[in-house]
Coordinates of C-alpha atoms in Angstrom, one line a residue:
Chain A
M24 CA -228.0 99.9 -111.7
I25 CA -227.0 96.9 -109.7
A26 CA -226.4 93.6 -111.5
L27 CA -225.2 90.5 -109.6
S28 CA -224.8 87.4 -111.6
Q29 CA -223.8 84.0 -110.2
V30 CA -222.3 85.7 -107.1
S31 CA -221.1 83.5 -104.3
R32 CA -219.3 84.4 -101.1
I33 CA -217.5 81.7 -99.2
F34 CA -216.0 82.2 -95.8
A35 CA -213.4 79.9 -94.4
V36 CA -214.3 79.0 -90.9
G37 CA -211.5 76.9 -89.5
D38 CA -211.0 74.1 -92.0
Q39 CA -214.5 74.4 -93.3
Q40 CA -215.8 76.4 -96.2
V41 CA -219.1 78.1 -95.4
A42 CA -221.0 79.6 -98.2
A43 CA -222.8 82.7 -97.1
L44 CA -224.1 83.4 -100.5
R45 CA -224.7 80.8 -103.3
D46 CA -225.1 81.7 -107.0
I47 CA -227.1 84.9 -106.4
D48 CA -228.6 86.6 -109.5
L49 CA -230.1 90.0 -108.7
N50 CA -230.8 93.1 -110.7
I51 CA -231.9 96.3 -109.1
A52 CA -232.8 99.4 -111.1
A53 CA -232.5 103.0 -110.1
G54 CA -235.6 104.0 -108.1
D55 CA -236.2 100.4 -107.0
Y56 CA -237.3 100.0 -103.4
V57 CA -236.2 96.5 -102.3
S58 CA -236.4 94.8 -98.9
I59 CA -234.3 91.8 -98.2
M60 CA -235.7 89.6 -95.5
G61 CA -234.8 86.2 -94.1
P62 CA -233.7 84.6 -90.9
S63 CA -230.4 85.2 -89.2
G64 CA -227.5 83.6 -91.1
S65 CA -229.4 83.6 -94.3
G66 CA -226.8 85.8 -95.9
K67 CA -228.7 89.1 -96.1
S68 CA -226.0 91.2 -94.4
T69 CA -223.3 89.6 -96.5
L70 CA -225.3 90.5 -99.6
L71 CA -225.7 94.1 -98.4
N72 CA -221.9 94.4 -97.7
L73 CA -221.2 93.0 -101.1
I74 CA -223.5 95.5 -102.8
G75 CA -222.0 98.2 -100.6
L76 CA -218.5 97.3 -101.8
L77 CA -217.4 96.5 -98.2
D78 CA -216.7 93.0 -99.4
R79 CA -215.9 91.1 -102.5
P80 CA -217.6 88.1 -104.1
S81 CA -215.7 84.8 -104.1
S82 CA -217.0 84.1 -107.6
G83 CA -219.5 85.7 -110.0
T84 CA -219.6 89.3 -111.3
Y85 CA -221.0 92.5 -109.9
R86 CA -221.8 95.5 -112.0
L87 CA -222.7 98.8 -110.4
D88 CA -223.9 101.8 -112.3
G89 CA -222.7 100.2 -115.6
G90 CA -219.1 99.4 -114.5
N91 CA -217.7 96.1 -113.4
V92 CA -216.8 96.5 -109.7
T93 CA -216.1 92.8 -109.0
D94 CA -212.3 93.1 -108.7
L95 CA -211.6 96.6 -107.6
T96 CA -208.6 97.4 -105.5
D97 CA -209.2 98.7 -101.9
E98 CA -208.6 102.2 -103.1
Q99 CA -211.0 102.0 -106.0
Q100 CA -213.6 100.3 -103.8
A101 CA -213.3 103.1 -101.3
R102 CA -213.7 105.7 -104.0
A103 CA -216.8 104.0 -105.5
R104 CA -218.3 103.7 -102.0
S105 CA -217.7 107.4 -101.4
E106 CA -219.4 108.3 -104.7
K107 CA -222.1 105.8 -105.2
V108 CA -223.1 104.2 -101.9
G109 CA -224.7 105.5 -98.8
F110 CA -225.1 103.4 -95.6
V111 CA -227.6 103.6 -92.8
F112 CA -226.9 101.3 -89.9
Q113 CA -229.1 99.9 -87.1
A114 CA -226.7 101.3 -84.5
F115 CA -226.6 104.7 -86.3
H116 CA -222.7 104.7 -86.1
L117 CA -222.3 108.4 -85.5
V118 CA -218.9 109.7 -84.3
P119 CA -219.7 110.5 -80.7
R120 CA -217.3 113.5 -80.4
L121 CA -218.6 115.2 -83.5
T122 CA -221.7 117.4 -83.7
A123 CA -224.7 116.5 -85.9
A124 CA -223.5 118.9 -88.6
M125 CA -219.9 117.5 -88.5
N126 CA -221.2 113.9 -88.7
I127 CA -223.2 114.8 -91.8
E128 CA -220.1 116.6 -93.2
L129 CA -217.8 113.6 -92.7
P130 CA -218.3 111.9 -96.1
L131 CA -217.8 115.3 -97.8
I132 CA -214.6 115.9 -95.9
L133 CA -213.3 112.4 -96.7
A134 CA -214.0 113.1 -100.4
G135 CA -212.0 116.3 -100.3
I136 CA -214.9 118.6 -101.2
P137 CA -214.0 122.4 -100.6
A138 CA -215.2 123.8 -97.2
A139 CA -217.5 126.4 -98.7
E140 CA -219.5 123.8 -100.7
R141 CA -219.5 121.5 -97.7
K142 CA -221.1 124.1 -95.5
A143 CA -223.8 124.8 -98.0
R144 CA -224.7 121.1 -98.5
V145 CA -224.7 120.4 -94.8
A146 CA -227.0 123.4 -94.1
Q147 CA -229.3 122.1 -96.8
L148 CA -229.4 118.6 -95.4
L149 CA -229.9 119.8 -91.8
D150 CA -232.9 121.8 -93.1
N151 CA -234.3 118.9 -95.2
Y152 CA -234.2 116.5 -92.2
G153 CA -235.5 119.0 -89.7
L154 CA -232.2 119.1 -87.8
A155 CA -231.4 122.8 -88.2
D156 CA -231.8 123.5 -84.5
R157 CA -229.8 120.3 -83.6
A158 CA -226.8 121.1 -85.8
D159 CA -224.4 121.7 -82.9
H160 CA -225.6 118.9 -80.7
R161 CA -223.5 115.8 -80.2
P162 CA -225.1 112.4 -80.8
D163 CA -225.5 111.8 -77.0
Q164 CA -227.7 114.9 -76.9
L165 CA -230.0 113.6 -79.6
S166 CA -233.0 111.2 -79.5
G167 CA -232.8 107.9 -81.4
G168 CA -235.0 109.3 -84.2
Q169 CA -232.8 112.4 -84.5
R170 CA -229.7 110.2 -84.6
Q171 CA -231.0 108.1 -87.4
R172 CA -232.0 111.3 -89.3
V173 CA -228.5 112.5 -88.9
A174 CA -227.3 109.2 -90.2
I175 CA -229.6 109.4 -93.2
A176 CA -228.5 112.9 -94.0
R177 CA -224.9 111.7 -93.8
A178 CA -225.7 108.8 -96.1
T179 CA -227.2 111.1 -98.7
S180 CA -224.7 113.9 -98.5
M181 CA -222.7 112.6 -101.4
H182 CA -225.9 112.0 -103.5
P183 CA -225.4 108.2 -103.7
A184 CA -227.0 106.1 -106.4
V185 CA -227.6 103.3 -103.9
L186 CA -228.7 103.6 -100.3
L187 CA -228.2 100.6 -98.1
A188 CA -230.1 100.4 -94.8
D189 CA -229.3 97.5 -92.4
E190 CA -232.2 97.2 -89.9
P191 CA -232.6 101.0 -89.9
T192 CA -235.5 100.8 -87.4
G193 CA -234.0 98.1 -85.2
N194 CA -233.1 100.5 -82.4
L195 CA -236.2 102.7 -82.7
D196 CA -239.7 102.5 -81.4
Q197 CA -242.5 102.0 -83.9
A198 CA -243.6 105.6 -84.4
T199 CA -240.1 106.8 -84.9
G200 CA -239.3 103.8 -87.0
K201 CA -242.2 104.7 -89.3
E202 CA -241.0 108.3 -89.5
V203 CA -237.5 107.1 -90.5
M204 CA -238.9 104.8 -93.1
N205 CA -240.9 107.7 -94.6
L206 CA -237.7 109.7 -94.9
L207 CA -235.9 106.8 -96.6
E208 CA -238.8 106.2 -99.0
Q209 CA -238.7 109.8 -100.1
L210 CA -235.3 109.1 -101.6
V211 CA -236.8 106.5 -103.9
A212 CA -238.7 109.2 -105.7
Q213 CA -235.3 110.8 -106.4
Q214 CA -234.3 107.7 -108.4
V215 CA -232.1 106.3 -105.5
A216 CA -232.1 102.5 -105.3
L217 CA -233.1 101.8 -101.7
I218 CA -232.3 98.5 -100.2
V219 CA -233.5 97.7 -96.8
V220 CA -232.4 94.6 -94.8
T221 CA -234.8 93.7 -92.0
H222 CA -236.3 91.0 -89.8
D223 CA -239.5 93.0 -89.4
P224 CA -242.2 91.9 -91.9
A225 CA -244.0 95.2 -91.3
I226 CA -241.0 97.2 -92.5
G227 CA -240.1 94.7 -95.2
G228 CA -243.7 94.8 -96.5
R229 CA -243.5 98.5 -97.2
A230 CA -241.0 97.9 -100.1
T231 CA -242.2 97.6 -103.7
R232 CA -240.1 94.6 -104.2
Q233 CA -239.5 91.9 -101.6
V234 CA -236.6 89.5 -101.7
R235 CA -236.5 86.5 -99.3
M236 CA -233.4 84.7 -98.5
V237 CA -232.7 81.3 -96.8
D238 CA -229.3 79.7 -96.5
G239 CA -227.5 82.1 -98.9
Q240 CA -230.0 81.7 -101.7
I241 CA -232.9 83.9 -102.9
I242 CA -236.1 81.9 -102.5
S243 CA -238.5 84.5 -103.6
D244 CA -238.4 87.9 -105.3
T245 CA -241.9 89.4 -105.5
R246 CA -243.0 92.8 -106.8
G247 CA -246.0 94.7 -105.6
S248 CA -246.4 96.4 -102.3
S249 CA -248.7 95.1 -99.6
S250 CA -249.1 98.6 -98.2
Chain B
M27 CA -209.2 114.6 -98.0
K28 CA -207.4 117.9 -97.7
L29 CA -204.5 118.5 -95.3
P30 CA -206.2 121.1 -93.1
D31 CA -209.2 118.7 -92.8
I32 CA -206.8 115.9 -91.8
L33 CA -205.2 118.1 -89.1
L34 CA -208.6 119.3 -87.9
F35 CA -210.0 115.8 -87.7
A36 CA -206.9 114.5 -86.0
S37 CA -206.8 117.3 -83.4
G38 CA -210.5 116.6 -82.9
S39 CA -209.9 113.0 -82.0
L40 CA -207.0 114.1 -79.7
R41 CA -209.3 116.5 -77.9
G42 CA -211.8 113.6 -77.7
S43 CA -209.7 111.8 -75.2
R44 CA -208.2 114.7 -73.2
T45 CA -206.5 112.9 -70.4
R46 CA -204.7 110.4 -72.6
T47 CA -203.6 113.2 -74.9
L48 CA -202.3 115.3 -72.0
L49 CA -200.4 112.4 -70.5
M50 CA -198.7 111.5 -73.7
M51 CA -197.7 115.1 -74.4
L52 CA -196.4 115.3 -70.8
A53 CA -194.2 112.2 -71.4
M54 CA -193.0 113.7 -74.7
S55 CA -192.2 117.1 -73.2
I56 CA -190.4 115.7 -70.2
G57 CA -188.1 113.8 -72.6
V58 CA -187.4 116.9 -74.7
A59 CA -187.0 119.0 -71.6
A60 CA -184.5 116.5 -70.2
V61 CA -182.4 116.6 -73.3
V62 CA -182.4 120.4 -73.4
V63 CA -181.6 120.9 -69.7
L64 CA -178.9 118.2 -69.5
T65 CA -177.1 119.2 -72.7
G66 CA -177.5 122.8 -71.4
L67 CA -175.7 121.8 -68.2
G68 CA -172.9 120.0 -70.1
E69 CA -172.5 122.9 -72.4
G70 CA -172.5 125.3 -69.5
A71 CA -169.7 123.3 -67.8
R72 CA -167.7 123.4 -71.0
R73 CA -168.2 127.1 -71.4
Y74 CA -167.4 127.7 -67.8
V75 CA -164.0 126.0 -68.2
I76 CA -163.3 127.9 -71.4
N77 CA -164.2 131.2 -69.8
Q78 CA -161.9 130.3 -66.9
F79 CA -159.1 129.7 -69.4
S80 CA -159.7 132.8 -71.4
S81 CA -159.8 134.9 -68.2
L82 CA -156.1 134.0 -68.1
G83 CA -155.8 135.8 -71.4
T84 CA -156.5 135.0 -75.0
N85 CA -154.1 133.7 -77.5
L86 CA -151.7 133.1 -74.7
V87 CA -148.3 131.5 -75.1
I88 CA -146.2 130.8 -72.0
V89 CA -142.4 130.6 -72.0
L90 CA -140.8 128.8 -69.0
P91 CA -137.2 128.4 -68.3
G92 CA -135.8 124.8 -68.5
R93 CA -136.8 122.0 -70.7
T94 CA -138.7 119.0 -69.7
E95 CA -137.5 116.1 -71.7
T96 CA -137.5 112.4 -71.2
A97 CA -134.1 112.0 -72.9
G98 CA -132.4 111.2 -69.5
L99 CA -129.7 113.2 -68.0
G100 CA -128.3 116.0 -70.2
P101 CA -124.5 116.8 -70.0
G102 CA -125.3 120.0 -68.2
M103 CA -126.9 118.1 -65.3
L104 CA -123.8 116.0 -64.9
L105 CA -121.7 119.1 -64.7
G106 CA -123.8 120.5 -62.0
Q107 CA -125.3 123.2 -64.2
I108 CA -128.7 124.6 -63.8
P109 CA -130.7 125.6 -66.9
R110 CA -129.8 129.0 -68.1
E111 CA -132.3 131.5 -66.8
L112 CA -134.6 133.7 -68.9
S113 CA -133.5 137.3 -68.8
L114 CA -135.4 140.5 -69.3
D115 CA -133.6 140.9 -72.6
D116 CA -134.8 137.5 -73.7
A117 CA -138.3 138.7 -73.1
Q118 CA -137.7 141.9 -75.0
A119 CA -136.2 140.0 -77.9
L120 CA -139.4 138.0 -78.4
L121 CA -141.1 141.2 -79.6
R122 CA -139.0 140.8 -82.8
S123 CA -141.5 138.1 -84.0
R124 CA -144.3 139.5 -86.1
A125 CA -146.6 136.9 -84.7
I126 CA -146.2 138.2 -81.1
G127 CA -148.2 141.2 -80.0
R128 CA -147.3 141.8 -76.4
I129 CA -145.3 140.3 -73.7
A130 CA -145.2 140.4 -70.0
P131 CA -142.2 139.1 -68.1
L132 CA -143.0 137.6 -64.7
T133 CA -140.9 137.3 -61.6
V134 CA -142.3 135.8 -58.4
G135 CA -141.1 135.9 -54.9
S136 CA -142.4 136.3 -51.5
S137 CA -141.6 139.1 -49.1
E138 CA -142.8 140.7 -46.0
I139 CA -145.0 143.8 -46.5
S140 CA -145.5 146.3 -43.7
Q141 CA -147.5 149.5 -43.3
G142 CA -147.3 151.2 -39.9
A143 CA -147.6 148.5 -37.3
L144 CA -149.2 145.9 -39.7
N145 CA -147.1 143.4 -41.6
R146 CA -147.7 140.1 -43.3
E147 CA -146.1 137.7 -45.9
V148 CA -147.2 138.3 -49.5
V149 CA -146.5 137.0 -52.9
V150 CA -144.8 139.6 -54.9
L151 CA -145.2 139.7 -58.7
G152 CA -142.7 141.6 -60.8
S153 CA -144.0 142.5 -64.2
T154 CA -144.6 145.3 -66.6
A155 CA -147.6 147.4 -67.6
E156 CA -148.6 144.9 -70.3
L157 CA -149.6 142.3 -67.7
L158 CA -152.9 144.0 -67.0
E159 CA -154.0 143.6 -70.5
I160 CA -152.6 140.2 -71.3
R161 CA -154.0 138.6 -68.2
H162 CA -157.3 140.4 -68.5
M163 CA -157.0 141.7 -65.0
S164 CA -158.9 144.7 -63.9
L165 CA -157.9 147.6 -61.8
G166 CA -160.0 148.9 -58.9
Q167 CA -158.4 152.2 -58.1
G168 CA -155.5 154.3 -59.2
Q169 CA -153.3 153.1 -62.0
F170 CA -151.3 150.0 -63.0
L171 CA -147.5 149.8 -63.4
P172 CA -146.1 152.6 -65.5
A173 CA -145.3 151.7 -69.1
G174 CA -141.8 152.4 -70.5
D175 CA -138.4 151.1 -69.9
V176 CA -138.5 147.6 -68.4
H177 CA -135.2 148.1 -66.8
S178 CA -136.3 151.0 -64.7
S179 CA -136.8 150.0 -61.1
E180 CA -139.3 152.5 -59.8
S181 CA -140.5 152.1 -56.3
V182 CA -144.2 151.8 -57.0
C183 CA -146.6 149.0 -56.3
V184 CA -150.1 147.9 -57.0
L185 CA -151.9 146.0 -54.2
G186 CA -154.3 143.2 -54.4
A187 CA -157.8 144.0 -53.0
K188 CA -157.4 141.8 -50.0
I189 CA -153.9 143.1 -49.1
K190 CA -155.2 146.6 -49.4
R191 CA -158.1 145.8 -47.1
E192 CA -155.8 144.2 -44.5
L193 CA -153.2 147.0 -44.5
F194 CA -155.4 150.0 -44.9
G195 CA -159.0 149.0 -44.0
Q196 CA -161.3 151.6 -45.4
Q197 CA -158.5 154.2 -45.6
Q198 CA -157.1 155.6 -48.8
A199 CA -154.2 153.6 -50.0
I200 CA -153.2 155.4 -53.1
G201 CA -150.2 157.6 -52.5
A202 CA -149.4 155.9 -49.2
R203 CA -146.1 154.1 -48.7
V204 CA -145.5 150.4 -47.8
R205 CA -142.3 148.6 -47.0
L206 CA -141.5 145.5 -49.0
G207 CA -138.4 143.8 -47.6
D208 CA -135.9 146.6 -47.3
R209 CA -137.4 149.0 -49.8
R210 CA -140.2 151.4 -49.5
F211 CA -142.8 151.5 -52.3
R212 CA -145.4 154.0 -53.1
V213 CA -148.9 152.6 -53.7
I214 CA -150.2 153.7 -57.1
G215 CA -153.1 151.4 -57.6
V216 CA -155.4 148.7 -56.1
M217 CA -156.6 145.7 -58.1
A218 CA -160.3 145.0 -58.4
S219 CA -161.4 142.0 -56.4
Q220 CA -161.6 139.1 -58.9
G221 CA -161.3 136.1 -56.8
E222 CA -159.5 133.0 -57.8
S223 CA -158.9 132.3 -61.5
M224 CA -157.2 129.0 -62.4
G225 CA -155.2 128.9 -59.2
F226 CA -154.0 132.5 -59.2
N227 CA -155.6 134.8 -56.7
T228 CA -154.9 138.4 -57.7
D229 CA -156.5 139.6 -54.5
D230 CA -153.6 138.3 -52.5
L231 CA -150.8 139.8 -54.6
V232 CA -148.5 142.8 -54.7
I233 CA -147.4 143.8 -58.1
I234 CA -144.2 145.8 -58.6
P235 CA -142.1 146.6 -61.7
V236 CA -140.0 143.6 -62.8
A237 CA -136.7 145.4 -62.4
S238 CA -137.7 146.4 -58.8
A239 CA -138.5 142.8 -58.1
H240 CA -135.1 141.7 -59.5
M241 CA -133.5 144.1 -57.1
L242 CA -135.7 143.1 -54.2
F243 CA -135.0 139.4 -54.6
N244 CA -131.5 139.9 -55.9
T245 CA -132.0 137.8 -59.1
S246 CA -132.0 138.5 -62.8
G247 CA -134.1 135.6 -64.0
L248 CA -137.7 135.4 -65.0
F249 CA -140.2 132.9 -63.7
R250 CA -142.4 133.1 -66.9
I251 CA -142.8 135.2 -69.9
L252 CA -146.4 135.6 -70.9
V253 CA -146.7 136.1 -74.6
E254 CA -149.7 137.2 -76.4
A255 CA -150.0 136.1 -80.1
K256 CA -151.5 138.7 -82.4
S257 CA -154.4 136.4 -83.3
R258 CA -155.6 132.9 -82.8
D259 CA -154.1 131.9 -86.1
A260 CA -150.8 133.4 -85.1
I261 CA -150.4 131.2 -82.1
Q262 CA -148.5 128.4 -83.8
R263 CA -146.1 130.9 -85.4
A264 CA -145.6 132.7 -82.1
V265 CA -144.6 129.4 -80.5
S266 CA -142.1 128.5 -83.2
D267 CA -140.7 132.1 -83.3
A268 CA -140.3 132.2 -79.5
E269 CA -138.4 128.9 -79.6
Q270 CA -136.3 130.1 -82.5
I271 CA -135.4 133.4 -81.0
L272 CA -134.5 131.9 -77.6
F273 CA -132.6 129.1 -79.3
Q274 CA -130.4 131.7 -81.0
R275 CA -130.0 133.9 -77.9
H276 CA -129.1 130.9 -75.8
N277 CA -126.2 129.9 -78.0
G278 CA -128.0 127.1 -79.8
E279 CA -129.5 125.4 -76.7
R280 CA -133.1 124.5 -76.5
D281 CA -133.4 125.2 -72.8
V282 CA -136.9 126.8 -72.6
T283 CA -140.4 125.3 -72.8
V284 CA -143.1 127.0 -74.7
I285 CA -146.7 125.9 -74.1
T286 CA -149.9 127.2 -75.4
Q287 CA -153.0 127.6 -73.4
D288 CA -154.9 126.6 -76.6
A289 CA -153.6 123.0 -76.4
V290 CA -154.8 122.6 -72.8
L291 CA -158.1 124.3 -73.7
A292 CA -158.7 122.0 -76.7
T293 CA -158.3 118.9 -74.5
F294 CA -160.8 120.2 -72.0
D295 CA -163.1 121.2 -74.8
R296 CA -163.1 117.7 -76.2
I297 CA -163.6 116.0 -72.8
L298 CA -166.5 118.2 -71.9
R299 CA -168.1 118.0 -75.3
A300 CA -168.0 114.2 -75.1
L301 CA -169.6 114.5 -71.7
T302 CA -172.4 116.7 -73.0
L303 CA -173.1 114.2 -75.8
A304 CA -173.2 111.3 -73.4
V305 CA -175.6 113.1 -71.0
G306 CA -177.7 114.2 -74.0
G307 CA -177.8 110.6 -75.2
I308 CA -179.0 109.3 -71.9
A309 CA -181.7 111.9 -71.9
A310 CA -182.6 110.9 -75.5
I311 CA -183.4 107.4 -74.2
S312 CA -186.3 109.0 -72.3
L313 CA -187.5 110.2 -75.7
A314 CA -187.5 106.7 -77.1
V315 CA -189.5 105.6 -74.0
A316 CA -192.0 108.4 -74.7
G317 CA -192.1 107.1 -78.3
I318 CA -193.0 103.6 -77.2
L319 CA -195.6 105.1 -74.9
I320 CA -197.1 106.8 -77.8
M321 CA -197.2 103.5 -79.8
N322 CA -198.9 101.8 -76.9
V323 CA -201.5 104.4 -76.5
M324 CA -202.1 104.7 -80.2
L325 CA -202.7 100.9 -80.3
I326 CA -205.2 101.3 -77.6
A327 CA -206.8 104.1 -79.5
V328 CA -207.1 102.0 -82.6
S329 CA -208.9 99.2 -80.7
Q330 CA -211.1 101.8 -78.9
R331 CA -212.0 103.4 -82.2
V332 CA -212.6 100.3 -84.3
K333 CA -216.1 101.3 -85.0
E334 CA -215.2 104.8 -86.0
I335 CA -212.5 103.4 -88.3
G336 CA -215.0 101.0 -89.8
L337 CA -217.5 103.8 -90.3
L338 CA -214.9 106.0 -92.0
K339 CA -214.1 103.2 -94.4
A340 CA -217.8 102.6 -95.1
L341 CA -218.1 106.3 -95.8
G342 CA -215.5 106.0 -98.5
A343 CA -212.1 106.5 -96.7
P344 CA -209.4 104.4 -98.4
A345 CA -206.8 102.7 -96.2
A346 CA -204.2 105.4 -97.0
Q347 CA -206.5 108.1 -95.6
I348 CA -207.0 106.2 -92.3
R349 CA -203.3 105.8 -92.0
N350 CA -202.7 109.5 -92.6
L351 CA -205.3 110.4 -89.9
F352 CA -203.4 108.3 -87.4
F353 CA -200.1 109.7 -88.5
A354 CA -201.4 113.2 -88.2
E355 CA -202.5 112.4 -84.7
A356 CA -199.1 111.1 -83.8
I357 CA -197.3 114.1 -85.4
L358 CA -199.6 116.6 -83.6
L359 CA -199.1 114.8 -80.4
S360 CA -195.3 114.6 -80.5
G361 CA -195.1 118.0 -82.2
I362 CA -197.0 119.8 -79.5
G363 CA -195.4 117.7 -76.8
S364 CA -191.9 118.6 -78.0
V365 CA -192.7 122.3 -78.3
A366 CA -194.0 122.1 -74.7
G367 CA -190.8 120.3 -73.9
L368 CA -188.6 123.0 -75.4
V369 CA -190.5 125.6 -73.4
L370 CA -190.1 123.5 -70.3
G371 CA -186.4 123.0 -71.0
E372 CA -185.9 126.7 -71.5
I373 CA -187.6 127.4 -68.2
G374 CA -185.4 124.7 -66.5
T375 CA -182.2 126.2 -67.9
R376 CA -183.2 129.7 -66.8
V377 CA -184.0 128.4 -63.3
I378 CA -180.6 126.7 -63.1
A379 CA -178.9 129.9 -64.4
Q380 CA -180.7 131.8 -61.6
I381 CA -179.4 129.4 -59.0
Y382 CA -175.8 129.1 -60.4
P383 CA -175.2 132.5 -62.1
S384 CA -171.6 131.6 -62.7
L385 CA -172.5 128.6 -64.8
P386 CA -173.4 129.8 -68.4
V387 CA -176.1 127.2 -68.9
A388 CA -177.6 127.2 -72.4
A389 CA -178.5 124.2 -74.5
P390 CA -176.5 124.2 -77.8
W391 CA -178.7 124.7 -80.9
W392 CA -177.8 121.2 -82.2
A393 CA -179.1 119.6 -79.0
V394 CA -182.4 121.6 -79.2
L395 CA -182.8 120.5 -82.9
A396 CA -181.8 116.9 -82.1
A397 CA -184.3 116.8 -79.2
F398 CA -187.1 118.2 -81.4
G399 CA -186.2 115.9 -84.3
T400 CA -185.9 112.8 -82.2
A401 CA -189.2 113.5 -80.5
L402 CA -191.0 114.0 -83.8
G403 CA -189.2 111.1 -85.3
T404 CA -190.0 108.6 -82.6
G405 CA -193.6 109.9 -82.5
I406 CA -194.0 109.1 -86.2
L407 CA -191.9 105.9 -86.2
F408 CA -193.9 104.4 -83.3
S409 CA -197.2 105.3 -84.9
V410 CA -196.4 103.4 -88.1
W411 CA -197.6 100.1 -86.7
P412 CA -200.8 101.4 -85.0
A413 CA -201.7 103.4 -88.2
R414 CA -201.2 100.3 -90.4
R415 CA -203.3 98.3 -88.1
A416 CA -206.1 100.8 -88.2
A417 CA -205.8 101.0 -92.0
R418 CA -206.1 97.2 -92.4
L419 CA -209.2 96.8 -90.3
D420 CA -212.0 95.0 -92.1
P421 CA -214.9 97.5 -92.1
V422 CA -217.5 94.8 -92.0
M423 CA -216.0 93.3 -88.8
A424 CA -215.3 96.7 -87.4
L425 CA -218.9 97.8 -87.8
A426 CA -220.4 94.5 -86.6
R427 CA -218.6 95.0 -83.2
S428 CA -220.7 96.6 -80.6

C-alpha cells in the first residue's frame, strides 16, 4: 500500500539545511495499524505529511497504492489526497460555521460528487458514528468527543485507503480518547491502513506495529501489540 | 466541485462574517448608486435643455433679415442702405420648397392695449394660424388666428394668459373688444399659461394677424420667418432651399440669415453629454475605492481563514478550487452589492424626480450597465491577489497554525 524507500526531507532554515527525515524505508500494507512515536522534532509529523501527500520528499521515492506519487503536481496530489487519504487532526479542524453534517459532506463536495449521493453517504456516516441527532449542530455546540467523531466521519467519507491521525486524542480526556481510538481501530478491519502519530505510549501501544523515530530516522519497528 | 456547490460554499462563508459582508456590500452599492444618480442628473439636465429647445418647435429653421458677415463694410452700408426687409410674399414663396412643411411669419412690436379703464404696454406679435403648431403653443380658450389669406387684416386678437387676467380678471374675455393703438380688436382666444420658454413668455403677449400688425405698426417687413422642415432629415435641404429662394427673390443678394435650431441643440447636447460622462467618471472612482476595500477585506479574510484553507487542501481541494471559492465570494459580494446599488440609485433618482419634477432625471442605460460592469469588474480584479494568496498557502503550515 505505502512504500517509502530512501526518503529524505530537508528543510532550509536560514543558511542551514536541516534534515527532518533521513533515508526512511517504510512499507505499510492495507489493514496495517501503525503507531509512530518519538520525541518532538523527531520528524514524525513530517513523515505523516509526506505520506498524506501534503509534502514532497527531497529525495527517495514514494509509492502509494501501486503508483509512484513522488513527483506529482499540486493538482495531482490534491486529487490523490481526495481519493486515497483521510486526515484526523489533534485540533479537529472542523469548519466552525458549518454543521456537523456539512463538515462531513465537505470532502464529497470538493470531489464533485452529486448531491443525492452525498446526502445518502452523510446520513450513513452520521448514523455509523452516533451523530444522527447532532447533524445540524455546529462544532461549538458539540463536545470534544463528538467533534472528533465528526472529523473521523469526514476523513472516511471518501473511503480512503490510508487514514492518518495526528495526535487524535491530544485534546480529549482519557475516556473519550479511548472511545475515539476504538472507532479508528474499527477501520483497520475494513482494510484501511491506519497510521497514528502520538506522544502517548498508552495510545501508541495499542497499535499492532510500532515505529519509533529519533532525529529523522526510524530506530525501531516492532510488530506485536502490547494490548 | 460543481458550480452550485461553489456558490453555496462561498455564500456560506459570506454569511459567516455578516458585518464584514454587509459593510463591503454597502461600499459597493454606494459606488454604483452614485454613478446611477449622478449620470441620471447629467442626463436629466441634457434632456431638460433639449426639451426646452423642442418646445420652440421641432425641425425648426429660422430666417432673419440681414446677414451677419465678417467681411467688413458692404457697399450698401456705405450708401446708407439698410438690408432689404423680408416681406410676407417672401415668406409665402418659401412654401415652394418641397423640404418645407409650414411657415409662420412673425412681426413684433409694442403697443398700448386698453379695455375699459385698464391699459398697459404689451408686446404684439403678428403672425398666422400656423404659429400655434410650429411653436408648439397651446390655446387655453376660444380659437387661434383664423387660417386663410395672410394678407387679410382681420381685427381679431389672441391674448396671453397674463394679459387676459390683468384686463378681464375672472370675466369672460372671448368676444369682448380691446383697443390696440388706434384699432379695436375682438378677442377670439386666450393662450394657455405656459410660462417662459427660452426667453419668450407667451403669457405676456397679444397675438394678431400679421397683416393687422403691419397696419398697426405701419411697416411691411417681417421680424422672423419660422420655417418648419418636413422632417429631421429635410432640415439641411430646407435651409439651402430657403437661402436659394430668397437669393432669387432679392435680386441675387444674400441678405438673409438662415439658422437651424438643430445646430444650437447639437452643441448643447455635446456639452451636456461630456458633463454627464465627467460626473459619471468621478462617481466611478468611488467604485474603484470600493474595489480596493474588497481587496483589503478579502486579504484579511484569507489570513483569518488560513486554517480553513489548509483544511480544504488536506481534504483534497486543489489550488484552482481554492482560488475559485474566493473568486466566487468576490463575485457574489460585488454582484449583490451592485444590484443593491442599482436599486438604491433608482430610488435616489425617483426622489430627485419628486423634488424637481421639471428635471427629467433618469440614468441612461449605458451608465447603468457601466456601473454594474465596473463594480463586478473591480470586485473580481481586486480579488485576484487575495485568491492567489489563498491558493498558494502551504497546507502543512496553515494547519499547524493555531
